[in-house]
Short mmCIF file of C-alpha atoms in Angstrom, two decimals:
data_model
loop_
_atom_site.label_atom_id
_atom_site.label_comp_id
_atom_site.label_asym_id
_atom_site.label_seq_id
_atom_site.Cartn_x
_atom_site.Cartn_y
_atom_site.Cartn_z
CA MET A 122 -12.11 -11.16 12.65
CA LYS A 123 -10.11 -14.01 11.18
CA ALA A 124 -6.93 -12.32 9.97
CA LEU A 125 -4.25 -13.89 7.78
CA LEU A 126 -0.84 -12.56 6.81
CA MET A 127 1.36 -13.18 3.79
CA LYS A 128 4.94 -11.91 3.71
CA LYS A 129 6.69 -11.82 0.34
CA GLY A 130 9.96 -10.35 -0.86
CA LEU A 131 10.54 -8.40 -4.07
CA VAL A 132 7.52 -9.14 -6.25
CA PRO A 133 6.79 -7.73 -9.74
CA TYR A 134 3.78 -5.46 -9.64
CA LEU A 135 1.44 -7.61 -11.72
CA GLU A 136 2.29 -10.69 -9.65
CA GLY A 137 1.43 -8.71 -6.55
CA LYS A 138 -1.88 -7.81 -8.14
CA GLU A 139 -2.63 -11.49 -8.77
CA LEU A 140 -1.97 -12.22 -5.10
CA GLN A 141 -4.42 -9.49 -4.16
CA LEU A 142 -7.11 -10.89 -6.45
CA LYS A 143 -6.69 -14.33 -4.91
CA ALA A 144 -6.98 -12.76 -1.47
CA VAL A 145 -10.17 -10.99 -2.57
CA GLU A 146 -11.63 -14.35 -3.65
CA ALA A 147 -10.68 -15.94 -0.33
CA VAL A 148 -12.22 -13.10 1.68
CA LYS A 149 -15.32 -13.02 -0.52
CA SER A 150 -15.80 -16.75 0.12
CA GLY A 151 -15.73 -16.17 3.89
CA LEU A 152 -12.54 -18.12 4.56
CA ALA A 153 -10.97 -15.01 6.09
CA ASP A 154 -12.13 -11.57 7.11
CA MET A 155 -8.77 -9.90 6.47
CA ILE A 156 -5.69 -10.91 4.49
CA LEU A 157 -2.70 -8.59 4.75
CA ILE A 158 -0.10 -8.99 1.99
CA THR A 159 3.25 -7.28 2.59
CA LEU A 160 6.01 -7.04 0.00
CA GLN A 161 8.24 -4.77 -2.05
CA HIS A 162 8.07 -4.06 -5.78
CA PRO A 163 10.75 -3.50 -8.41
CA PRO A 164 10.54 0.07 -9.80
CA VAL A 165 7.02 0.77 -11.04
CA TYR A 166 4.80 3.79 -11.51
CA THR A 167 1.09 3.20 -10.96
CA ILE A 168 -1.68 5.48 -12.15
CA GLY A 169 -4.96 5.46 -10.23
CA ARG A 170 -8.52 6.29 -11.19
CA ALA A 171 -7.89 10.03 -10.71
CA GLY A 172 -5.42 9.94 -13.61
CA GLY A 173 -1.79 10.89 -13.61
CA TYR A 174 -0.38 11.31 -17.10
CA GLU A 175 -0.75 15.07 -16.69
CA ASN A 176 1.60 14.81 -13.70
CA LEU A 177 4.56 13.38 -15.60
CA LEU A 178 7.66 15.58 -15.61
CA VAL A 179 9.34 13.51 -18.33
CA PRO A 180 7.94 11.84 -21.47
CA LEU A 181 6.17 8.54 -20.85
CA GLU A 182 8.67 6.75 -23.09
CA GLU A 183 11.52 7.94 -20.88
CA LEU A 184 9.67 6.81 -17.77
CA ARG A 185 9.20 3.32 -19.23
CA LYS A 186 12.97 3.00 -19.68
CA ILE A 187 13.56 3.05 -15.92
CA ALA A 188 10.38 1.45 -14.53
CA GLU A 189 7.17 -0.31 -15.41
CA VAL A 190 4.05 1.84 -15.78
CA HIS A 191 0.58 0.47 -15.00
CA GLU A 192 -2.93 1.87 -14.77
CA VAL A 193 -4.63 0.49 -11.66
CA GLU A 194 -8.04 0.32 -9.99
CA ARG A 195 -7.24 2.17 -6.78
CA GLY A 196 -8.23 5.72 -6.06
CA GLY A 197 -5.72 8.50 -6.29
CA ASN A 198 -3.26 9.66 -8.90
CA ILE A 199 0.24 8.61 -9.98
CA THR A 200 2.80 7.28 -7.52
CA PHE A 201 5.98 5.22 -7.43
CA HIS A 202 6.83 1.86 -5.84
CA GLY A 203 10.33 0.48 -5.57
CA PRO A 204 12.86 -1.39 -3.42
CA GLY A 205 13.20 0.00 0.08
CA GLN A 206 9.49 0.76 0.23
CA ILE A 207 7.18 -1.47 2.27
CA VAL A 208 3.93 -2.07 0.44
CA ALA A 209 1.00 -3.45 2.44
CA TYR A 210 -2.19 -4.64 0.75
CA PRO A 211 -4.97 -5.15 3.32
CA VAL A 212 -7.82 -7.12 1.78
CA VAL A 213 -10.62 -6.63 4.29
CA ASN A 214 -14.30 -7.49 4.36
CA LEU A 215 -15.71 -4.26 5.76
CA ASN A 216 -19.00 -6.07 6.37
CA ARG A 217 -17.13 -7.94 9.11
CA TRP A 218 -15.36 -4.87 10.47
CA GLU A 219 -16.98 -1.46 9.87
CA LYS A 220 -18.86 -0.48 6.72
CA ASP A 221 -17.07 2.85 6.62
CA VAL A 222 -14.41 3.45 3.97
CA HIS A 223 -13.26 6.73 5.52
CA LEU A 224 -12.74 5.03 8.87
CA PHE A 225 -10.82 2.25 7.15
CA VAL A 226 -8.44 4.74 5.53
CA ASP A 227 -8.10 6.54 8.86
CA ARG A 228 -7.03 3.26 10.49
CA LEU A 229 -4.41 2.68 7.77
CA GLU A 230 -3.01 6.12 8.45
CA GLU A 231 -3.13 5.49 12.19
CA ALA A 232 -1.05 2.31 11.86
CA VAL A 233 1.70 4.26 10.10
CA ILE A 234 1.51 7.22 12.50
CA ARG A 235 1.99 4.82 15.41
CA LEU A 236 4.86 3.11 13.60
CA LEU A 237 6.64 6.44 13.14
CA ALA A 238 6.00 7.45 16.74
CA GLY A 239 8.04 4.39 17.73
CA TYR A 240 10.98 5.94 15.89
CA GLY A 241 10.47 9.27 17.58
CA VAL A 242 8.98 10.83 14.45
CA ARG A 243 5.91 13.03 14.79
CA ALA A 244 3.71 12.33 11.80
CA GLY A 245 0.17 13.29 10.94
CA ARG A 246 -2.47 13.85 8.31
CA LYS A 247 -3.34 16.63 5.91
CA PRO A 248 -7.11 17.09 5.65
CA GLU A 249 -7.01 17.66 1.89
CA TYR A 250 -4.69 14.75 1.08
CA THR A 251 -4.79 11.06 1.95
CA GLY A 252 -1.62 9.56 3.40
CA VAL A 253 0.81 10.14 6.24
CA TRP A 254 2.97 13.24 6.41
CA VAL A 255 6.04 14.43 8.27
CA GLY A 256 5.74 18.18 8.03
CA ASP A 257 5.08 18.99 4.39
CA GLU A 258 6.56 15.75 3.02
CA LYS A 259 4.64 12.55 2.48
CA ILE A 260 6.24 9.38 3.85
CA CYS A 261 3.36 7.01 3.16
CA ALA A 262 0.96 7.02 0.22
CA ILE A 263 -2.46 5.38 0.48
CA GLY A 264 -4.75 4.33 -2.34
CA ILE A 265 -7.48 1.73 -2.07
CA ALA A 266 -10.23 0.13 -4.12
CA VAL A 267 -13.47 -1.20 -2.65
CA LYS A 268 -15.90 -3.60 -4.31
CA ARG A 269 -18.92 -4.95 -2.45
CA TRP A 270 -17.32 -3.75 0.77
CA ILE A 271 -14.13 -5.73 0.18
CA THR A 272 -10.97 -3.61 0.01
CA TRP A 273 -7.78 -4.09 -1.94
CA HIS A 274 -4.69 -2.07 -2.88
CA GLY A 275 -3.30 -0.22 0.14
CA ILE A 276 -0.26 1.65 1.44
CA ALA A 277 3.35 2.33 0.44
CA PHE A 278 5.77 3.37 3.19
CA ASN A 279 9.19 4.78 2.28
CA VAL A 280 11.99 3.24 4.35
CA ASN A 281 15.11 3.75 2.23
CA THR A 282 13.47 4.13 -1.16
CA ASP A 283 15.41 5.87 -3.94
CA LEU A 284 13.44 9.11 -3.86
CA THR A 285 14.90 10.35 -7.14
CA TYR A 286 12.21 8.32 -8.92
CA PHE A 287 9.61 10.67 -7.44
CA GLY A 288 11.41 13.57 -9.10
CA ARG A 289 10.06 12.49 -12.48
CA ILE A 290 6.43 12.98 -11.45
CA PHE A 291 4.21 15.11 -9.27
CA PRO A 292 3.54 12.32 -6.74
CA CYS A 293 -0.19 11.78 -6.21
CA GLY A 294 -0.70 14.89 -8.33
CA ILE A 295 0.51 17.08 -5.45
CA ARG A 296 2.69 19.92 -6.68
CA GLU A 297 3.24 22.00 -3.56
CA PHE A 298 4.65 19.33 -1.22
CA GLY A 299 7.40 16.69 -1.39
CA VAL A 300 8.15 13.13 -0.30
CA THR A 301 10.39 11.73 2.39
CA SER A 302 11.58 8.43 3.87
CA LEU A 303 12.94 7.12 7.13
CA GLU A 304 16.41 7.34 5.63
CA LYS A 305 15.90 10.98 4.60
CA LEU A 306 14.80 11.68 8.17
CA GLY A 307 18.15 10.33 9.36
CA ILE A 308 16.85 6.93 10.50
CA LYS A 309 18.74 3.98 9.05
CA GLU A 310 16.65 0.86 9.50
CA ASP A 311 16.33 -2.51 7.81
CA PRO A 312 13.08 -2.60 5.79
CA GLU A 313 12.41 -6.08 7.16
CA ARG A 314 12.38 -4.74 10.72
CA VAL A 315 10.09 -1.93 9.64
CA ARG A 316 7.74 -4.46 8.08
CA GLU A 317 7.51 -6.46 11.30
CA LYS A 318 6.73 -3.34 13.29
CA LEU A 319 4.13 -2.23 10.75
CA ILE A 320 2.41 -5.62 10.97
CA GLY A 321 2.25 -5.17 14.74
CA LYS A 322 0.61 -1.77 14.32
CA PHE A 323 -1.98 -3.27 11.98
CA GLU A 324 -2.81 -5.78 14.69
CA GLU A 325 -3.21 -2.95 17.18
CA VAL A 326 -5.48 -0.68 15.17
CA PHE A 327 -7.65 -3.43 13.69
CA GLY A 328 -7.78 -5.50 16.88
CA VAL A 329 -6.61 -8.73 15.24
CA ARG A 330 -3.90 -11.34 15.59
CA PHE A 331 -2.45 -12.53 12.30
CA GLU A 332 -1.89 -16.12 11.28
CA GLU A 333 0.83 -16.34 8.62
CA ILE A 334 0.10 -18.24 5.42
CA ASP A 335 2.05 -19.01 2.25
CA GLU A 336 1.08 -18.65 -1.38
CA ASN A 337 0.02 -22.30 -1.69
CA ARG A 338 -2.54 -21.89 1.05
CA LEU A 339 -3.82 -18.67 -0.48
CA GLU A 340 -4.18 -20.47 -3.80
CA SER A 341 -6.21 -23.26 -2.25
CA MET A 342 -8.40 -20.78 -0.38
CA ALA A 343 -9.08 -18.79 -3.52
CA GLY A 344 -10.26 -21.95 -5.23
CA GLY A 345 -9.00 -20.78 -8.60
CA LEU A 346 -8.99 -17.18 -9.76
CA HIS A 347 -11.92 -15.98 -11.82
CA ASP A 348 -13.18 -12.61 -12.95
CA GLU A 349 -16.75 -11.53 -12.51
#
């Protein structure tokens, strides 16, 4: 597969969404088979197709005072993104990899499990819940969208995220378990170093070697954004 990589810094959520849509256009046109976008977001709560307003622990108006709130196309429920959390959006043409959404999600989880193993952390899955868990606390949320076998949205891995934001919601609609981060686990690490290691794990599990691109190249590949 031809795999491209874009590394961005702190990007507002809707700008990140625009980058994803451009990547979808580029992949749809056949100019790449996979484009991985990695970044962080300012504080934002996103609500997936499974809903989420019923999982607010504070009034919506109060939530909007501390973070943006957006309804999104991915699967899953409500979650939080913020600084100190590595967000990775893999836009992949599953026709060129494996036409198996469950396997794709499994590979996303596997990349994070391998990343954590490198820090000496034993992580795993819960059969009833998507994502990566350390014990009964989720360290990485996963929510994707798939259209014509092209994926978008992705994963959010907590490095040193301010976890108090999660205290205002039932994250992913899960009431019986909590959330964690590398920092909460006693591992102090620069998010940038974590990002580089995560990119390496993506290369391992998907069997690719990334070529880094910038936003200008993505723009030219997309050939102008348009909605269907």
